[in-house]
XYZ file of C-alpha atoms in Angstrom:
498
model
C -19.372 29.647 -28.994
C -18.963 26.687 -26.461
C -15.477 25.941 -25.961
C -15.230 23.986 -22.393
C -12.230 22.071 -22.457
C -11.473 18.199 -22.609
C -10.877 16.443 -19.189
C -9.938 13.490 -17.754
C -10.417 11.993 -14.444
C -8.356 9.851 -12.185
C -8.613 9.839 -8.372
C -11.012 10.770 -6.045
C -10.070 13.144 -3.011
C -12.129 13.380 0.419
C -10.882 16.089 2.861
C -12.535 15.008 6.086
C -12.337 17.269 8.702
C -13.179 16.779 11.990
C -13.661 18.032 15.542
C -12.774 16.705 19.060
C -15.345 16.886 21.196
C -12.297 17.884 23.865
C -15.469 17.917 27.297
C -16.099 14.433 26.105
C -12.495 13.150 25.747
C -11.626 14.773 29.188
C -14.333 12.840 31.058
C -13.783 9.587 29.673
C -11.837 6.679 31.751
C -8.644 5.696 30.771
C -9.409 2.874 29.461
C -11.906 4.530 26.753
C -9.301 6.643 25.711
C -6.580 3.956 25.378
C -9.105 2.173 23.476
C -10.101 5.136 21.146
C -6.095 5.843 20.818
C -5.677 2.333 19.524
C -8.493 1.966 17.220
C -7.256 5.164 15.687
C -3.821 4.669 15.093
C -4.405 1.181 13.326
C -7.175 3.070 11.379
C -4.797 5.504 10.034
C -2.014 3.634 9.686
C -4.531 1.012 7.777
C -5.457 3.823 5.332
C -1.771 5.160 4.754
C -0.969 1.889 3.931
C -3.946 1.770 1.579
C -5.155 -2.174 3.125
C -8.510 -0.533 2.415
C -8.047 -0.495 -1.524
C -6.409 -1.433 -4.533
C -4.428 2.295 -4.756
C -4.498 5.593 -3.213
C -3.106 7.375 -0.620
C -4.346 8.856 2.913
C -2.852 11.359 5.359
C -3.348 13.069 9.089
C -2.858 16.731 9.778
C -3.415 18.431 12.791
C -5.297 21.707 12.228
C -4.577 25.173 13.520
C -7.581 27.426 14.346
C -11.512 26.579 15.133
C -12.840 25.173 12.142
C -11.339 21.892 13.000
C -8.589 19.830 15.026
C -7.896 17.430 13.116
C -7.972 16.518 8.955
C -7.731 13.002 6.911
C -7.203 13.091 3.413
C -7.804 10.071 1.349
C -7.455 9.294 -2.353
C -8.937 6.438 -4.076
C -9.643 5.093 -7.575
C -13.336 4.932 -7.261
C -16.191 7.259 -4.668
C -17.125 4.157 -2.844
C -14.237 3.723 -1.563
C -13.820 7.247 -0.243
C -17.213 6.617 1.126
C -16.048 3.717 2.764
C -13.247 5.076 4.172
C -15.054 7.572 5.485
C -18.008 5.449 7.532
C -15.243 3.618 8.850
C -13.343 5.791 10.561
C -16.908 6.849 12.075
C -17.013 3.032 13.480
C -13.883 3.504 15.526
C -13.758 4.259 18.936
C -11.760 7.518 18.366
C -14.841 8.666 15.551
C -16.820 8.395 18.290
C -15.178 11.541 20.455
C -15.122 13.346 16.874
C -17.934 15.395 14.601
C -17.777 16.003 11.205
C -17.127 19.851 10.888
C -16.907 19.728 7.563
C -15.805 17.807 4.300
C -14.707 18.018 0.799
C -15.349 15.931 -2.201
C -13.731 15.956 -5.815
C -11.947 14.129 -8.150
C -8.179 14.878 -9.858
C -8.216 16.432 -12.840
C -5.840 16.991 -16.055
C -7.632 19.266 -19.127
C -7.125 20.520 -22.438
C -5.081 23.410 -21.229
C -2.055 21.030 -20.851
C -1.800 19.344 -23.941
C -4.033 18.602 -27.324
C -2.005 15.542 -28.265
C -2.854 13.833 -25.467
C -7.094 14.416 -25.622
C -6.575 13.196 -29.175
C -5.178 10.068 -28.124
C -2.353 10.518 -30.745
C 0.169 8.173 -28.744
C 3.051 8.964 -30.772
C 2.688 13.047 -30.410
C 2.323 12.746 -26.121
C 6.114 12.514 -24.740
C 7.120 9.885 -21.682
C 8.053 12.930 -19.926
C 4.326 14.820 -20.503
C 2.733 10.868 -19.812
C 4.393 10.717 -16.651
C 3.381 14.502 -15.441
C 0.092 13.773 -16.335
C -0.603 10.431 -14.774
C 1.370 12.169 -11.040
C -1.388 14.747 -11.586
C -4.588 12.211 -11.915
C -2.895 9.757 -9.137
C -0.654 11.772 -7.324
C 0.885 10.851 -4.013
C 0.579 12.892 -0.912
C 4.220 14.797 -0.478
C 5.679 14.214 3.092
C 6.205 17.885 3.288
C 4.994 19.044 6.797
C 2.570 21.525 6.393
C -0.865 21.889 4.294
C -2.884 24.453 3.193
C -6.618 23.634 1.711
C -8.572 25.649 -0.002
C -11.606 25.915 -2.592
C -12.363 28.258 -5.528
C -14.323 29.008 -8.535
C -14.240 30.593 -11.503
C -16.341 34.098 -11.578
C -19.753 33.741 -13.728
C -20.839 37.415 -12.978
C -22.700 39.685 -15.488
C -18.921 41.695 -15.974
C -16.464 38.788 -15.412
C -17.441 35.712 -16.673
C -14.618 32.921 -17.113
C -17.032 31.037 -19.070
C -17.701 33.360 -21.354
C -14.083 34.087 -23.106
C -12.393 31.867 -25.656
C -10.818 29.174 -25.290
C -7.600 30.137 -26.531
C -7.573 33.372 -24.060
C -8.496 31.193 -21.243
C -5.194 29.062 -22.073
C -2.923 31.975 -22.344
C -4.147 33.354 -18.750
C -3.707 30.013 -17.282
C 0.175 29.624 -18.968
C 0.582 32.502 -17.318
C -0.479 31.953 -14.190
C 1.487 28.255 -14.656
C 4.633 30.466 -15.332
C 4.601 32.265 -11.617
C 3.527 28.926 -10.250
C 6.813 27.498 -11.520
C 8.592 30.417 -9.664
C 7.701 28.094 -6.196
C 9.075 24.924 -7.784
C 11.312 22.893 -4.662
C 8.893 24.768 -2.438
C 5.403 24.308 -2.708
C 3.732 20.872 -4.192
C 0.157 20.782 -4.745
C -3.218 18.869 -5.884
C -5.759 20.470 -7.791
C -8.975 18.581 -7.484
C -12.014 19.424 -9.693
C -15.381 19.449 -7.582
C -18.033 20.352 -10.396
C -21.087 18.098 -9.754
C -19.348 16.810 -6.337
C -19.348 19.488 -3.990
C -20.323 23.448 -3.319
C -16.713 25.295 -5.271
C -15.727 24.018 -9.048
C -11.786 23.110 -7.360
C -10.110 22.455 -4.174
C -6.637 22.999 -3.812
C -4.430 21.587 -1.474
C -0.584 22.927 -1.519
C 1.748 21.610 0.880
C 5.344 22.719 2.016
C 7.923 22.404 4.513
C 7.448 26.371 5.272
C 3.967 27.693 5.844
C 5.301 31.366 4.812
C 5.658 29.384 1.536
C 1.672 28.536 1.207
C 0.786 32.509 1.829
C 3.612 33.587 -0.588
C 2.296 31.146 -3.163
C -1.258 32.256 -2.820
C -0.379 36.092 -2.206
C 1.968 36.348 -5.412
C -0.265 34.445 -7.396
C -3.422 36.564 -6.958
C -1.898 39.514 -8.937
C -2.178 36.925 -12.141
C -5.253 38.057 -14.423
C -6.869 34.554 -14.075
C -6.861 34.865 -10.154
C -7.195 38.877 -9.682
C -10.043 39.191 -11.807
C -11.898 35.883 -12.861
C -11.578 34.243 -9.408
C -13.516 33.393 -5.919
C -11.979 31.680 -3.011
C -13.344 29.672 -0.273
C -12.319 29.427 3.274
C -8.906 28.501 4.128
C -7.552 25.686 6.354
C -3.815 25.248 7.656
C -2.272 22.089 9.450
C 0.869 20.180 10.232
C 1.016 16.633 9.138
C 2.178 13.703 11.743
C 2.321 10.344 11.417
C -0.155 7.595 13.059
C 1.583 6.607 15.947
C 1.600 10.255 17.290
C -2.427 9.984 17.237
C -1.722 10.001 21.379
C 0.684 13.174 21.413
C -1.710 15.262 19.548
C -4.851 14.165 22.000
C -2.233 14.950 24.586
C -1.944 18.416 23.763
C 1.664 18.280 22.614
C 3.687 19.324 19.439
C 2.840 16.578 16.299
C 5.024 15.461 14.959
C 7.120 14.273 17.794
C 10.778 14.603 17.777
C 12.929 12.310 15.777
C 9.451 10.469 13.939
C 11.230 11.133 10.927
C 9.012 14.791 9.529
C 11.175 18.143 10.404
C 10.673 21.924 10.543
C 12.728 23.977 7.711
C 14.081 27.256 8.630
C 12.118 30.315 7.455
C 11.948 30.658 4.104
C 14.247 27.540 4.192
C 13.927 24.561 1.322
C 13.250 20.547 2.747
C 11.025 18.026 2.522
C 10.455 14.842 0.814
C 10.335 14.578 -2.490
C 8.017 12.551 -4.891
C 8.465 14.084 -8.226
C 9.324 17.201 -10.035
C 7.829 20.778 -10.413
C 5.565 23.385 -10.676
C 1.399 23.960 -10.739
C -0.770 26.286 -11.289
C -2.271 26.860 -7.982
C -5.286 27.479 -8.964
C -7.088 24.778 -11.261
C -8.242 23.619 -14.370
C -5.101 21.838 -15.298
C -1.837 23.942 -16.183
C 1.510 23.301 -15.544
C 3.352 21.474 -13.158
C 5.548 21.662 -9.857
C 7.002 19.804 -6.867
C 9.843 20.537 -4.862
C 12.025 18.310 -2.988
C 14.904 16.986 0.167
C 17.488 20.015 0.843
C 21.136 19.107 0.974
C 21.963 18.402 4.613
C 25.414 18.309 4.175
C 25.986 22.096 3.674
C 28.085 22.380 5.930
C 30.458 19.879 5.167
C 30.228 21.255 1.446
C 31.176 24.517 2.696
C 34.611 22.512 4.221
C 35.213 20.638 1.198
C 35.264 23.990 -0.837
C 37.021 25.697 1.175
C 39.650 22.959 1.080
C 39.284 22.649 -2.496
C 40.059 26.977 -3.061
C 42.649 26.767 -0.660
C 44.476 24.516 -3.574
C 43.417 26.542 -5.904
C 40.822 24.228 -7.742
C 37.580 26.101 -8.093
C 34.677 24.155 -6.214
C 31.806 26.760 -6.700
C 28.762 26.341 -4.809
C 27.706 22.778 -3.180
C 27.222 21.233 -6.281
C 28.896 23.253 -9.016
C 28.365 27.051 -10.416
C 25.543 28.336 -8.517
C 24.108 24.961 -9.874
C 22.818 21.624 -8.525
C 23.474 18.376 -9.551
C 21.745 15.395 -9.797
C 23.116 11.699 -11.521
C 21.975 8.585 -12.180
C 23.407 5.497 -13.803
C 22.046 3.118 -16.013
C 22.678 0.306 -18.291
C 19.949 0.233 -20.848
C 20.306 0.954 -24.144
C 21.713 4.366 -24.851
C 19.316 5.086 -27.479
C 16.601 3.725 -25.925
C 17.497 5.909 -22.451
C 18.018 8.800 -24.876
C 14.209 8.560 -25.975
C 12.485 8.230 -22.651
C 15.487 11.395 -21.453
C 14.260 13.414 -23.873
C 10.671 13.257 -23.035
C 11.390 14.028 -19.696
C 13.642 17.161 -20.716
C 11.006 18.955 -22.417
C 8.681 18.848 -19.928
C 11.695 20.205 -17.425
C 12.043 23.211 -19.806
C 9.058 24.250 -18.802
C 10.897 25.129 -15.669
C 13.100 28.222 -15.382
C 15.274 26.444 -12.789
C 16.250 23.696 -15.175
C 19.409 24.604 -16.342
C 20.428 20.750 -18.372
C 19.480 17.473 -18.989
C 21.572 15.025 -20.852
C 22.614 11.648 -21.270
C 26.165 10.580 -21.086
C 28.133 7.330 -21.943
C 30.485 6.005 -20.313
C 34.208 5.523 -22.426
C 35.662 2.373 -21.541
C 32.088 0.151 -19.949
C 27.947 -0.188 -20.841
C 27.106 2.234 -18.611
C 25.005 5.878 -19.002
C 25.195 8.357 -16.768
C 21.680 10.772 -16.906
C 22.785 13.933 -15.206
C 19.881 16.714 -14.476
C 21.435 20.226 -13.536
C 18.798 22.777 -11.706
C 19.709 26.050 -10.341
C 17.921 24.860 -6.956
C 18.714 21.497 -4.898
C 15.173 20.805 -4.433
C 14.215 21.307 -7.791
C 17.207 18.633 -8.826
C 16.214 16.575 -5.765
C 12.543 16.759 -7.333
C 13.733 15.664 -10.852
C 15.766 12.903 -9.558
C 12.352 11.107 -8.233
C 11.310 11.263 -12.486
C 14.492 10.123 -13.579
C 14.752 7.462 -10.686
C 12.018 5.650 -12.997
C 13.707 5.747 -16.827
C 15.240 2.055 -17.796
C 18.389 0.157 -16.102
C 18.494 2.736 -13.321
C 20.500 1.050 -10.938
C 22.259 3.499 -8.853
C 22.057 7.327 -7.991
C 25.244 9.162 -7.191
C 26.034 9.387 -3.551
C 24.130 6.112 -2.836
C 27.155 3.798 -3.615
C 28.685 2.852 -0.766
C 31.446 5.396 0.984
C 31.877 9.285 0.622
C 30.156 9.356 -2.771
C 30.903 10.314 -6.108
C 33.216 13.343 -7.411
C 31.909 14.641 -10.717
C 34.383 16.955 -12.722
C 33.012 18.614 -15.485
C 34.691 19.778 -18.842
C 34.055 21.296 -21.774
C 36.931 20.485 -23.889
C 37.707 22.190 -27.401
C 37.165 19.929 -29.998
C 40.867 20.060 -31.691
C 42.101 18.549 -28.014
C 39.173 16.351 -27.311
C 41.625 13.271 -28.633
C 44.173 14.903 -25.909
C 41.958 15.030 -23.369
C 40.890 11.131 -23.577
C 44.548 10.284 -23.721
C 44.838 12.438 -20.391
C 42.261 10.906 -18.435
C 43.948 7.464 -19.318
C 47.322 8.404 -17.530
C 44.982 10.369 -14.830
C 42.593 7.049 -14.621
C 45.758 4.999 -14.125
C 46.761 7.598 -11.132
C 43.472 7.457 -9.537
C 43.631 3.284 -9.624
C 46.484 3.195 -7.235
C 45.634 5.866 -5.015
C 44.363 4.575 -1.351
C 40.232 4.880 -1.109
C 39.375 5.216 -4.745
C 36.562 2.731 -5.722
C 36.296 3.383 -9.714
C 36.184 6.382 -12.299
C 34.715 6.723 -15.391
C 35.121 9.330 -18.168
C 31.384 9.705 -19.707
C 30.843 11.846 -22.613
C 27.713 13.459 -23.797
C 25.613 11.608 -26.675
C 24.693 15.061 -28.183
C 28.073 16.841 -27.572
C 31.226 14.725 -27.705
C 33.001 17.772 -26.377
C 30.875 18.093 -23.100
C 32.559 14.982 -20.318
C 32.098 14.522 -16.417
C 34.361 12.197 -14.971
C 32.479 10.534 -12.342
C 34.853 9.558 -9.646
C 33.771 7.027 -6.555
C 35.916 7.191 -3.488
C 35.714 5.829 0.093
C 35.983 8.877 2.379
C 36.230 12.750 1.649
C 39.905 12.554 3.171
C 40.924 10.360 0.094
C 39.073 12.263 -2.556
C 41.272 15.561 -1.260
C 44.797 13.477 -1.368
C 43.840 12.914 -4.639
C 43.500 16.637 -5.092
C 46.572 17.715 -3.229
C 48.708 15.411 -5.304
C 51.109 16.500 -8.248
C 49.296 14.477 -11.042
C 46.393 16.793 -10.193
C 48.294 19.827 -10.122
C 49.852 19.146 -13.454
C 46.213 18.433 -15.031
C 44.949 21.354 -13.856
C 48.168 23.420 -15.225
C 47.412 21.492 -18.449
C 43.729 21.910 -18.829
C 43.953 25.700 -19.083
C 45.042 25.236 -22.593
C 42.559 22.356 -23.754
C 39.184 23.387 -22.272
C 36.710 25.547 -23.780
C 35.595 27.145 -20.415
C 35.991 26.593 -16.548
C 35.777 23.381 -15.285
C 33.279 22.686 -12.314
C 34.348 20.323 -9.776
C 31.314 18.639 -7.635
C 30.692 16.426 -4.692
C 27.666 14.850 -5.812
C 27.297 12.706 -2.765
């Protein structure tokens, strides 16, 4: 029976690679080559900027090995303009010193293995959170992460293993499967999957990309033990390269390290988490649709969290790890409608369940002002990092913890039992009134869970660290502490969210 499932299309992707022609580029006069160097920086920085289109994205990477020095990818709404973009980077005087070693053509992708609501075009059953996964899939944006790994594949069609041949419904359970273990490199690798049926010589190409190229082998290596890779798929050749920005075009023909200190793009560590993040989760890695991943920025401040705790145990107020229990959070405010933010929240959070890193999502209110708080805890900081670029985008957003002005925000969180939940609001009214005098404090609010009146943060702004620890090194504090052993359901987690 055939059972190919539904699709739908958005961007077009063109991986042009290309080679210096390094003799030629050595012999030519200055002049030539200043010429080339200009003509291709304002080509690529034309294209990143997308003056060439009406959307889309473009990158440069600088490629490792011999099948090609350098790599542009584009993505744009329609062929012709890939085309396009394509013939005129050929015009320049830099395409001139360059051939064509090879190319790759295909289009973005979503199918019926992610959701039957939304091939129905049943509106009301497809969640804001599944829209918004969905439409990052067909028009995705390149992640800033440094380094890229391309590759295509295919499905096997042999006389044993044929992919085409099984049901539909087996062919989704191998790929949720093989989505689950992509989700495992959520906050490290980010990727786009690319369907090239019709368009080029493989059925896919992949491109990952990650701040750690040990991450794009551990990705591929771990995930070829899944049934749908080990025994129903074929791989292409592989390319790696480092991403740089425009104006280094002159470094790289230089023969120096791209990108050039201080542009702006960094190495990570070994097995280290950074980047940039543009939106939340996990992949598969291998096609036809699946589930989803991203990862995200890594706390810089480590350090300095590693102080503040250590300050924080040495008064005997448990600080756990940078942001919390062996948990990261992430907060944003907002001032729309709380069940209107609720909707849109909720969407969002059960497309994060997917994710075994998400540990919460709610929606909290504020006590005494209109104001929400959406807080998003992840066992990861890139994975919270990552879901902060969804939530960045809900209604009334109009501030992120730690972007206020000063030190940033200090979020205490409770879990109160509910026959001292009255107490505890009384409490934070003689605390609040405390906090207002004390030197550096900016304002504090008390917000309280829309599903669970018992769950509270108090979100706390203050000017410098210094003044956030007199506050914790004072009396009042001491004798809240001392009183909260008796009115809280469980330990209290105190976090610099900044």
């Amino acid at each position: 029976m055939r059972e190919p499932p539904q699709t739908d299309e958005g961007w077009y992707v063109l991986h042009d690679f290309r080679r210096i022609d390094w003799a030629a580029w050595r012999d030519a006069p200055q002049r030539e080559r200043e010429d080339a160097i200009d003509e291709g920086v304002d080509y690529l920085q034309r294209h990143e900027a997308v003056a060439d289109a009406d959307d889309g994205a473009s990158a440069v990477f600088a490629m490792v090995g011999h099948k090609a020095d350098l790599l542009i990818v584009h993505l744009r709404p329609t062929l012709d303009a890939l085309s396009t973009a394509e013939r005129q980077f050929d015009r320049t005087a830099l395409g001139a010193f360059t051939e064509q070693s090879t190319s790759y053509v295909a289009v973005t992708e979503v199918s019926g293995y992610v959701s039957d609501a939304y091939f129905e075009e049943d509106e009301e059953e497809v969640d804001t959170g599944l829209r918004r996964y969905i439409e990052g899939k067909l028009e995705p944006e390149i992640p800033d992460d440094g380094y890229l790994s391309f590759y295509p594949m295919s499905r096997k069609r042999g006389e044993q293993d044929n992919w085409y041949d099984l049901p539909f419904e087996r062919r989704r359970e191998m790929m949720e499967e093989h989505g689950e273990h992509g989700r495992e490199f959520g906050g490290r690798v980010k990727q786009i999957v690319a369907s090239s049926v019709g368009l080029d010589d493989w059925e896919w190409g992949v491109t990952l990309f990650s701040d750690d190229p040990t991450h794009l082998k551990d990705i591929v290596y771990e995930m070829r033990y899944d049934e749908a890779s080990a025994r129903y798929s074929e791989f292409g050749p592989f390319y790696v390269g480092r991403r740089f920005p425009p104006t280094d075009l002159d470094a790289f023909l230089a023969g120096e390290s791209v990108p050039v200190e201080g542009d702006g793009h960094h190495d990570a560590d070994a097995h280290g988490e950074g980047g940039h993040d543009d939106g939340h989760h996990g992949d598969d890695a291998h096609g036809e649709g699946g589930t989803h991943h991203d990862g995200a920025e890594a706390d810089d401040s480590e350090g300095e969290d590693d102080d503040i705790r250590g300050e924080l145990a040495d008064l005997d107020i448990y600080a756990g790890q940078p942001h919390g229990e062996d948990v990261y959070a992430t907060v944003l405010y907002s001032e729309a409608d709380a069940d209107d933010l609720f909707d849109e929240v909720e969407g969002l959070r059960s497309n994060f369940d997917h994710y075994d890193t998400h540990v919460k999502t709610a929606v909290y209110d504020a006590l005494d002002r209109d104001r929400r708080a959406v807080v998003s805890i992840w066992d990861t900081a890139s994975a919270a990092d990552t879901a902060a670029g969804f939530l960045s985008e809900l209604p009334g957003i109009v501030s992120r913890a730690g972007e206020e002005s000063g030190f940033g925000t200090m979020g205490m969180f409770y879990t109160v039992k509910p026959e001292h939940r009255e107490d505890f609001v009384e409490k934070f009214e003689t605390v609040g009134d405390v906090l207002a005098e004390m030197a550096g404090h900016g304002e504090t609010d008390l917000m309280i869970n829309l599903e669970d009146e018992n769950d509270m943060f108090i979100a706390s702004q203050w000017r410098s660290k210094e003044d956030a620890m007199d506050f914790f090194r004072s009396d009042d504090f001491a004798d809240t502490v001392s009183w909260g052993r008796d009115v809280l359901a469980d330990r209290p987690r105190h976090v610099f969210l900044a």
